[in-house]
């Protein structure tokens, strides 16, 4: 099944991937003293529904895009990791509804996760590369980075900000969907934050516009729009199966190809906006 149509791919995604987050009733968390720090309800019960949404990749090709106004015109905007808006409003906008962060960002000293105001806007959602088909206890005892320690610290410092942890099952449901649609074997590493965030927004929005995930004519080796660091692997992937993720998104795109070329813009339907 490597040549499914866009409509078939969307149906497969809808059937296979369920964007859930950790709640205090789940074991082993239910038995831990800090379980009450977790939100009582899953993210998708609390967020939205929104009509039109933007997912802003962190790609260097957003630089000089002038897409800021368009991005902010959406009802909700998702951003990634340490991607700033201050100083880059013209190109990436200033609205942040959701910020999806990997556990490396939470743990590394450089990002000053606990104290920087970069993370204070919107709803936070964290994820950690969990072992394939892990149960939650197995993952809890060997996370990639200390996601749970940092989560507890952050929640105690900023108790008013909504903060969710992605259920690791989502990573592997999505990975399975990618693999099921590729002719070759792909590396068994979780998808990038980019694809996770896109599917997260497809779960709460009627329509999702993803910016510079599929590179436009501004395609560059500049890794991030906010840093002077060059590496083509940021766009093409190394650890994450990024090229395969992009292939999948290209096939699901409902917008015209010239939108990709001119604006780096892909248009995807929300998972509740179509029937299978
Ligand atoms: O770079 P990163 O991602 O924060 O970017 C967020 C998402 O945007 C898409 N992207 C980014 C750059 C680019 N040139 N092209 C793109 O398409 C990708 O979909 C990407 O997921 C991550 O996925 O969490 C990642 O995080 C960084 C890093 O941890 C954070 O930026 C914090 O510094 C990873 N880099 C390293 O580990 C060195 C990166 O591999 C993936």
mmCIF file of C-alpha atoms and ligand atoms in Angstrom:
data_model
loop_
_atom_site.group_PDB
_atom_site.id
_atom_site.type_symbol
_atom_site.label_atom_id
_atom_site.label_comp_id
_atom_site.label_asym_id
_atom_site.label_seq_id
_atom_site.Cartn_x
_atom_site.Cartn_y
_atom_site.Cartn_z
ATOM 1 C CA UNK A 1 0.000 0.000 0.000
ATOM 2 C CA UNK A 2 2.638 2.569 -0.840
ATOM 3 C CA UNK A 3 0.510 4.518 -3.342
ATOM 4 C CA UNK A 4 -2.659 5.270 -1.435
ATOM 5 C CA UNK A 5 -4.535 8.384 -2.524
ATOM 6 C CA UNK A 6 -4.651 11.463 -0.311
ATOM 7 C CA UNK A 7 -8.211 10.657 0.762
ATOM 8 C CA UNK A 8 -7.234 7.103 1.713
ATOM 9 C CA UNK A 9 -4.226 8.354 3.680
ATOM 10 C CA UNK A 10 -6.369 10.815 5.594
ATOM 11 C CA UNK A 11 -8.830 8.059 6.481
ATOM 12 C CA UNK A 12 -6.015 5.824 7.619
ATOM 13 C CA UNK A 13 -4.619 8.587 9.807
ATOM 14 C CA UNK A 14 -8.041 9.240 11.266
ATOM 15 C CA UNK A 15 -8.539 5.555 12.021
ATOM 16 C CA UNK A 16 -5.109 4.856 13.469
ATOM 17 C CA UNK A 17 -3.993 7.918 15.379
ATOM 18 C CA UNK A 18 -5.707 9.132 18.511
ATOM 19 C CA UNK A 19 -4.087 12.237 19.984
ATOM 20 C CA UNK A 20 -4.303 11.576 23.711
ATOM 21 C CA UNK A 21 -2.451 13.050 26.682
ATOM 22 C CA UNK A 22 -1.616 11.744 30.138
ATOM 23 C CA UNK A 23 -4.335 12.072 32.768
ATOM 24 C CA UNK A 24 -3.978 11.459 36.529
ATOM 25 C CA UNK A 25 -6.033 8.260 36.419
ATOM 26 C CA UNK A 26 -3.499 6.395 34.233
ATOM 27 C CA UNK A 27 -1.065 3.938 35.801
ATOM 28 C CA UNK A 28 1.662 4.314 36.934
ATOM 29 C CA UNK A 29 0.864 8.016 37.394
ATOM 30 C CA UNK A 30 -2.273 7.359 39.448
ATOM 31 C CA UNK A 31 -0.060 5.971 42.218
ATOM 32 C CA UNK A 32 2.383 8.895 42.276
ATOM 33 C CA UNK A 33 2.181 11.859 44.628
ATOM 34 C CA UNK A 34 2.463 14.401 41.804
ATOM 35 C CA UNK A 35 -0.342 12.935 39.640
ATOM 36 C CA UNK A 36 -2.680 15.842 40.562
ATOM 37 C CA UNK A 37 -0.358 18.149 38.609
ATOM 38 C CA UNK A 38 -1.555 16.486 35.382
ATOM 39 C CA UNK A 39 -4.654 18.026 33.762
ATOM 40 C CA UNK A 40 -7.766 16.035 34.677
ATOM 41 C CA UNK A 41 -8.998 15.859 31.089
ATOM 42 C CA UNK A 42 -7.151 15.084 27.850
ATOM 43 C CA UNK A 43 -6.010 17.967 25.643
ATOM 44 C CA UNK A 44 -8.559 17.381 22.898
ATOM 45 C CA UNK A 45 -11.419 17.805 25.398
ATOM 46 C CA UNK A 46 -10.076 21.169 26.548
ATOM 47 C CA UNK A 47 -8.686 22.744 23.360
ATOM 48 C CA UNK A 48 -10.852 24.173 20.564
ATOM 49 C CA UNK A 49 -12.584 23.203 18.425
ATOM 50 C CA UNK A 50 -11.116 25.824 16.086
ATOM 51 C CA UNK A 51 -12.072 26.647 12.540
ATOM 52 C CA UNK A 52 -8.774 27.523 10.918
ATOM 53 C CA UNK A 53 -5.333 26.773 12.360
ATOM 54 C CA UNK A 54 -1.665 27.366 11.592
ATOM 55 C CA UNK A 55 1.270 25.102 12.314
ATOM 56 C CA UNK A 56 4.529 27.043 12.069
ATOM 57 C CA UNK A 57 7.586 24.902 11.441
ATOM 58 C CA UNK A 58 10.858 26.343 12.655
ATOM 59 C CA UNK A 59 12.542 26.127 9.255
ATOM 60 C CA UNK A 60 15.074 28.713 8.116
ATOM 61 C CA UNK A 61 13.001 29.223 4.974
ATOM 62 C CA UNK A 62 10.455 31.172 7.047
ATOM 63 C CA UNK A 63 12.983 33.969 7.144
ATOM 64 C CA UNK A 64 11.903 36.827 4.821
ATOM 65 C CA UNK A 65 8.628 35.014 4.143
ATOM 66 C CA UNK A 66 6.430 37.895 5.307
ATOM 67 C CA UNK A 67 3.878 35.288 6.423
ATOM 68 C CA UNK A 68 3.331 36.765 9.900
ATOM 69 C CA UNK A 69 -0.013 38.478 9.198
ATOM 70 C CA UNK A 70 -1.412 35.414 7.482
ATOM 71 C CA UNK A 71 -0.298 33.131 10.313
ATOM 72 C CA UNK A 72 -1.873 35.376 12.960
ATOM 73 C CA UNK A 73 -5.164 35.494 11.029
ATOM 74 C CA UNK A 74 -5.846 31.865 11.982
ATOM 75 C CA UNK A 75 -7.925 31.036 15.055
ATOM 76 C CA UNK A 76 -5.122 29.043 16.642
ATOM 77 C CA UNK A 77 -1.371 28.855 16.053
ATOM 78 C CA UNK A 78 0.977 26.031 17.053
ATOM 79 C CA UNK A 79 4.739 26.570 17.429
ATOM 80 C CA UNK A 80 7.630 24.294 18.343
ATOM 81 C CA UNK A 81 10.314 24.035 20.997
ATOM 82 C CA UNK A 82 12.295 27.241 21.493
ATOM 83 C CA UNK A 83 11.012 29.020 18.363
ATOM 84 C CA UNK A 84 10.528 32.698 19.276
ATOM 85 C CA UNK A 85 8.087 35.278 17.937
ATOM 86 C CA UNK A 86 9.681 38.424 19.438
ATOM 87 C CA UNK A 87 11.753 40.069 16.732
ATOM 88 C CA UNK A 88 10.386 37.756 14.009
ATOM 89 C CA UNK A 89 6.747 38.887 13.910
ATOM 90 C CA UNK A 90 6.838 39.884 10.244
ATOM 91 C CA UNK A 91 7.728 36.374 9.166
ATOM 92 C CA UNK A 92 6.114 34.108 11.780
ATOM 93 C CA UNK A 93 3.452 36.224 13.509
ATOM 94 C CA UNK A 94 3.010 36.748 17.237
ATOM 95 C CA UNK A 95 0.085 34.546 18.244
ATOM 96 C CA UNK A 96 0.853 31.338 20.121
ATOM 97 C CA UNK A 97 -2.036 29.085 21.095
ATOM 98 C CA UNK A 98 -0.083 25.863 21.590
ATOM 99 C CA UNK A 99 3.641 25.207 21.964
ATOM 100 C CA UNK A 100 4.801 21.636 21.420
ATOM 101 C CA UNK A 101 8.148 20.931 23.068
ATOM 102 C CA UNK A 102 10.376 17.894 23.099
ATOM 103 C CA UNK A 103 11.875 16.660 26.367
ATOM 104 C CA UNK A 104 15.377 17.719 25.276
ATOM 105 C CA UNK A 105 14.276 21.358 25.347
ATOM 106 C CA UNK A 106 12.811 20.907 28.819
ATOM 107 C CA UNK A 107 16.013 19.382 30.166
ATOM 108 C CA UNK A 108 18.870 21.301 28.539
ATOM 109 C CA UNK A 109 20.378 24.270 30.372
ATOM 110 C CA UNK A 110 20.649 26.347 27.181
ATOM 111 C CA UNK A 111 16.920 26.663 26.803
ATOM 112 C CA UNK A 112 16.235 27.896 30.353
ATOM 113 C CA UNK A 113 12.894 26.164 30.166
ATOM 114 C CA UNK A 114 11.875 26.822 33.765
ATOM 115 C CA UNK A 115 12.610 30.553 33.726
ATOM 116 C CA UNK A 116 12.419 31.908 30.158
ATOM 117 C CA UNK A 117 9.302 33.870 29.166
ATOM 118 C CA UNK A 118 9.512 32.213 25.738
ATOM 119 C CA UNK A 119 7.367 29.371 27.057
ATOM 120 C CA UNK A 120 4.773 31.413 28.918
ATOM 121 C CA UNK A 121 2.281 31.955 26.058
ATOM 122 C CA UNK A 122 -0.472 29.495 25.303
ATOM 123 C CA UNK A 123 -0.913 25.846 26.160
ATOM 124 C CA UNK A 124 2.220 23.713 26.536
ATOM 125 C CA UNK A 125 2.382 20.139 25.292
ATOM 126 C CA UNK A 126 5.498 18.070 25.965
ATOM 127 C CA UNK A 127 6.649 14.804 24.461
ATOM 128 C CA UNK A 128 9.555 12.394 24.916
ATOM 129 C CA UNK A 129 10.820 9.710 22.516
ATOM 130 C CA UNK A 130 9.445 6.606 24.223
ATOM 131 C CA UNK A 131 10.518 3.035 23.505
ATOM 132 C CA UNK A 132 8.479 1.463 20.708
ATOM 133 C CA UNK A 133 5.232 -0.123 21.952
ATOM 134 C CA UNK A 134 6.144 0.797 25.499
ATOM 135 C CA UNK A 135 3.733 0.532 28.303
ATOM 136 C CA UNK A 136 3.675 3.660 30.403
ATOM 137 C CA UNK A 137 5.626 2.121 33.302
ATOM 138 C CA UNK A 138 8.462 0.993 31.083
ATOM 139 C CA UNK A 139 8.704 4.497 29.619
ATOM 140 C CA UNK A 140 8.401 6.152 33.022
ATOM 141 C CA UNK A 141 11.509 4.299 34.170
ATOM 142 C CA UNK A 142 13.606 5.127 31.130
ATOM 143 C CA UNK A 143 12.608 8.351 29.450
ATOM 144 C CA UNK A 144 15.029 9.853 26.934
ATOM 145 C CA UNK A 145 15.282 13.045 29.020
ATOM 146 C CA UNK A 146 13.924 13.792 32.532
ATOM 147 C CA UNK A 147 10.547 14.962 31.222
ATOM 148 C CA UNK A 148 8.637 14.186 34.427
ATOM 149 C CA UNK A 149 11.026 15.948 36.789
ATOM 150 C CA UNK A 150 11.001 19.057 34.625
ATOM 151 C CA UNK A 151 7.248 18.869 34.215
ATOM 152 C CA UNK A 152 6.710 18.870 37.984
ATOM 153 C CA UNK A 153 9.103 21.783 38.464
ATOM 154 C CA UNK A 154 7.468 23.829 35.710
ATOM 155 C CA UNK A 155 3.934 23.168 36.968
ATOM 156 C CA UNK A 156 4.878 24.273 40.477
ATOM 157 C CA UNK A 157 6.479 27.482 39.153
ATOM 158 C CA UNK A 158 3.677 28.253 36.662
ATOM 159 C CA UNK A 159 0.547 26.590 38.060
ATOM 160 C CA UNK A 160 -1.856 28.697 35.972
ATOM 161 C CA UNK A 161 -0.537 27.671 32.558
ATOM 162 C CA UNK A 162 -2.182 24.629 30.986
ATOM 163 C CA UNK A 163 0.461 21.965 30.405
ATOM 164 C CA UNK A 164 -0.102 18.501 28.915
ATOM 165 C CA UNK A 165 2.106 15.502 28.233
ATOM 166 C CA UNK A 166 1.522 13.626 25.013
ATOM 167 C CA UNK A 167 0.739 9.924 25.437
ATOM 168 C CA UNK A 168 3.720 8.125 23.836
ATOM 169 C CA UNK A 169 1.372 5.812 22.012
ATOM 170 C CA UNK A 170 0.625 8.709 19.634
ATOM 171 C CA UNK A 171 4.245 8.701 18.411
ATOM 172 C CA UNK A 172 4.095 5.070 17.451
ATOM 173 C CA UNK A 173 0.607 5.140 15.973
ATOM 174 C CA UNK A 174 1.903 7.859 13.709
ATOM 175 C CA UNK A 175 5.147 6.013 12.971
ATOM 176 C CA UNK A 176 3.151 2.900 12.015
ATOM 177 C CA UNK A 177 1.078 5.014 9.636
ATOM 178 C CA UNK A 178 4.213 6.366 7.962
ATOM 179 C CA UNK A 179 5.781 2.913 7.653
ATOM 180 C CA UNK A 180 2.578 1.376 6.299
ATOM 181 C CA UNK A 181 2.768 3.826 3.413
ATOM 182 C CA UNK A 182 6.411 3.556 2.437
ATOM 183 C CA UNK A 183 7.908 0.876 0.234
ATOM 184 C CA UNK A 184 11.154 0.702 2.224
ATOM 185 C CA UNK A 185 11.901 0.145 5.904
ATOM 186 C CA UNK A 186 12.238 3.407 7.803
ATOM 187 C CA UNK A 187 14.303 4.032 10.934
ATOM 188 C CA UNK A 188 12.401 3.211 14.102
ATOM 189 C CA UNK A 189 12.624 6.653 15.666
ATOM 190 C CA UNK A 190 9.587 8.739 16.523
ATOM 191 C CA UNK A 191 8.294 11.337 14.059
ATOM 192 C CA UNK A 192 9.492 14.920 14.436
ATOM 193 C CA UNK A 193 7.656 17.465 16.531
ATOM 194 C CA UNK A 194 6.512 18.897 13.195
ATOM 195 C CA UNK A 195 4.347 15.923 12.266
ATOM 196 C CA UNK A 196 3.149 15.381 15.838
ATOM 197 C CA UNK A 197 2.019 19.006 16.026
ATOM 198 C CA UNK A 198 0.315 18.817 12.651
ATOM 199 C CA UNK A 199 -1.756 15.802 13.668
ATOM 200 C CA UNK A 200 -2.467 17.391 17.057
ATOM 201 C CA UNK A 201 -3.972 20.412 15.293
ATOM 202 C CA UNK A 202 -5.841 18.195 12.802
ATOM 203 C CA UNK A 203 -7.583 16.752 15.871
ATOM 204 C CA UNK A 204 -8.930 20.107 17.093
ATOM 205 C CA UNK A 205 -9.242 22.241 13.928
ATOM 206 C CA UNK A 206 -11.507 22.179 10.877
ATOM 207 C CA UNK A 207 -8.642 23.080 8.579
ATOM 208 C CA UNK A 208 -4.899 23.214 9.226
ATOM 209 C CA UNK A 209 -2.308 25.247 7.329
ATOM 210 C CA UNK A 210 1.256 24.083 7.811
ATOM 211 C CA UNK A 211 3.995 26.597 7.007
ATOM 212 C CA UNK A 212 7.420 25.629 5.642
ATOM 213 C CA UNK A 213 7.208 21.971 6.585
ATOM 214 C CA UNK A 214 7.319 21.308 2.862
ATOM 215 C CA UNK A 215 9.966 23.815 1.821
ATOM 216 C CA UNK A 216 9.071 26.670 -0.535
ATOM 217 C CA UNK A 217 11.246 28.384 -3.129
ATOM 218 C CA UNK A 218 12.980 29.977 -0.102
ATOM 219 C CA UNK A 219 14.411 26.562 0.795
ATOM 220 C CA UNK A 220 17.746 27.025 2.552
ATOM 221 C CA UNK A 221 20.310 25.140 4.591
ATOM 222 C CA UNK A 222 19.696 27.612 7.398
ATOM 223 C CA UNK A 223 18.323 25.281 10.067
ATOM 224 C CA UNK A 224 15.991 27.621 11.999
ATOM 225 C CA UNK A 225 14.641 31.077 11.170
ATOM 226 C CA UNK A 226 15.920 32.253 14.556
ATOM 227 C CA UNK A 227 19.525 30.970 14.572
ATOM 228 C CA UNK A 228 22.676 31.315 12.474
ATOM 229 C CA UNK A 229 23.247 27.595 12.134
ATOM 230 C CA UNK A 230 23.375 25.747 8.822
ATOM 231 C CA UNK A 231 22.605 22.058 8.365
ATOM 232 C CA UNK A 232 20.571 20.499 5.570
ATOM 233 C CA UNK A 233 19.658 17.640 7.941
ATOM 234 C CA UNK A 234 17.251 20.009 9.723
ATOM 235 C CA UNK A 235 15.063 20.011 6.615
ATOM 236 C CA UNK A 236 15.819 16.504 5.347
ATOM 237 C CA UNK A 237 16.091 14.620 8.633
ATOM 238 C CA UNK A 238 18.596 12.352 10.348
ATOM 239 C CA UNK A 239 17.194 10.957 13.589
ATOM 240 C CA UNK A 240 13.550 11.605 12.696
ATOM 241 C CA UNK A 241 12.034 10.002 9.574
ATOM 242 C CA UNK A 242 11.499 13.547 8.329
ATOM 243 C CA UNK A 243 11.684 12.883 4.596
ATOM 244 C CA UNK A 244 9.001 10.205 4.927
ATOM 245 C CA UNK A 245 6.871 12.497 7.073
ATOM 246 C CA UNK A 246 7.074 15.146 4.384
ATOM 247 C CA UNK A 247 6.219 12.644 1.678
ATOM 248 C CA UNK A 248 3.074 11.709 3.602
ATOM 249 C CA UNK A 249 2.042 15.331 4.156
ATOM 250 C CA UNK A 250 2.634 16.097 0.477
ATOM 251 C CA UNK A 251 0.252 13.303 -0.476
ATOM 252 C CA UNK A 252 -2.411 14.498 1.991
ATOM 253 C CA UNK A 253 -2.160 18.143 0.916
ATOM 254 C CA UNK A 254 -5.426 19.558 -0.406
ATOM 255 C CA UNK A 255 -3.984 22.897 -1.484
ATOM 256 C CA UNK A 256 -2.403 23.657 -4.854
ATOM 257 C CA UNK A 257 1.281 22.820 -5.408
ATOM 258 C CA UNK A 258 2.008 26.482 -6.154
ATOM 259 C CA UNK A 259 1.072 27.307 -2.516
ATOM 260 C CA UNK A 260 3.937 25.100 -1.436
ATOM 261 C CA UNK A 261 6.326 26.681 -3.889
ATOM 262 C CA UNK A 262 5.327 30.290 -3.228
ATOM 263 C CA UNK A 263 4.430 30.245 0.463
ATOM 264 C CA UNK A 264 5.587 26.905 1.891
ATOM 265 C CA UNK A 265 1.905 26.369 2.690
ATOM 266 C CA UNK A 266 0.109 23.041 2.905
ATOM 267 C CA UNK A 267 -3.635 22.745 3.590
ATOM 268 C CA UNK A 268 -4.933 19.728 5.485
ATOM 269 C CA UNK A 269 -8.492 18.954 6.591
ATOM 270 C CA UNK A 270 -9.281 18.485 10.262
ATOM 271 C CA UNK A 271 -9.904 14.830 11.145
ATOM 272 C CA UNK A 272 -13.510 15.587 12.125
ATOM 273 C CA UNK A 273 -14.260 17.477 8.911
ATOM 274 C CA UNK A 274 -14.526 14.425 6.653
ATOM 275 C CA UNK A 275 -16.165 10.991 6.751
ATOM 276 C CA UNK A 276 -14.519 7.711 5.846
HETATM 277 O O1 LIG B 1 14.352 21.832 14.968
HETATM 278 P P1 LIG B 1 13.038 21.700 15.625
HETATM 279 O O2 LIG B 1 12.728 20.120 15.812
HETATM 280 O O3 LIG B 1 12.807 22.441 16.890
HETATM 281 O O4 LIG B 1 11.940 22.162 14.567
HETATM 282 C C1 LIG B 1 10.546 21.972 14.780
HETATM 283 C C2 LIG B 1 9.952 21.238 13.597
HETATM 284 O O5 LIG B 1 10.023 22.035 12.415
HETATM 285 C C3 LIG B 1 10.308 21.237 11.270
HETATM 286 N N1 LIG B 1 11.531 21.753 10.607
HETATM 287 C C4 LIG B 1 12.481 22.431 11.313
HETATM 288 C C5 LIG B 1 13.590 22.934 10.660
HETATM 289 C C6 LIG B 1 13.728 22.746 9.288
HETATM 290 N N2 LIG B 1 14.773 23.267 8.609
HETATM 291 N N3 LIG B 1 12.801 22.056 8.615
HETATM 292 C C7 LIG B 1 11.697 21.563 9.238
HETATM 293 O O6 LIG B 1 10.845 20.950 8.586
HETATM 294 C C8 LIG B 1 10.448 19.796 11.770
HETATM 295 O O7 LIG B 1 9.234 19.118 11.557
HETATM 296 C C9 LIG B 1 10.692 19.967 13.264
HETATM 297 O O8 LIG B 1 10.176 18.888 14.014
HETATM 298 C C10 LIG B 1 11.986 18.318 17.052
HETATM 299 O O9 LIG B 1 11.383 17.685 16.174
HETATM 300 O O10 LIG B 1 11.607 18.387 18.238
HETATM 301 C C11 LIG B 1 13.265 19.100 16.632
HETATM 302 O O11 LIG B 1 13.962 19.600 17.780
HETATM 303 C C12 LIG B 1 15.332 19.958 17.656
HETATM 304 C C13 LIG B 1 15.843 20.492 19.011
HETATM 305 O O12 LIG B 1 15.720 19.513 20.024
HETATM 306 C C14 LIG B 1 15.015 21.729 19.426
HETATM 307 O O13 LIG B 1 14.967 22.684 18.395
HETATM 308 C C15 LIG B 1 15.616 22.409 20.626
HETATM 309 O O14 LIG B 1 16.875 22.944 20.350
HETATM 310 C C16 LIG B 1 16.144 18.777 17.153
HETATM 311 N N4 LIG B 1 17.557 19.142 17.044
HETATM 312 C C17 LIG B 1 18.533 18.515 17.706
HETATM 313 O O15 LIG B 1 18.335 17.582 18.451
HETATM 314 C C18 LIG B 1 19.914 19.056 17.482
HETATM 315 C C19 LIG B 1 15.614 18.408 15.780
HETATM 316 O O16 LIG B 1 16.316 17.285 15.281
HETATM 317 C C20 LIG B 1 14.127 18.115 15.817
#
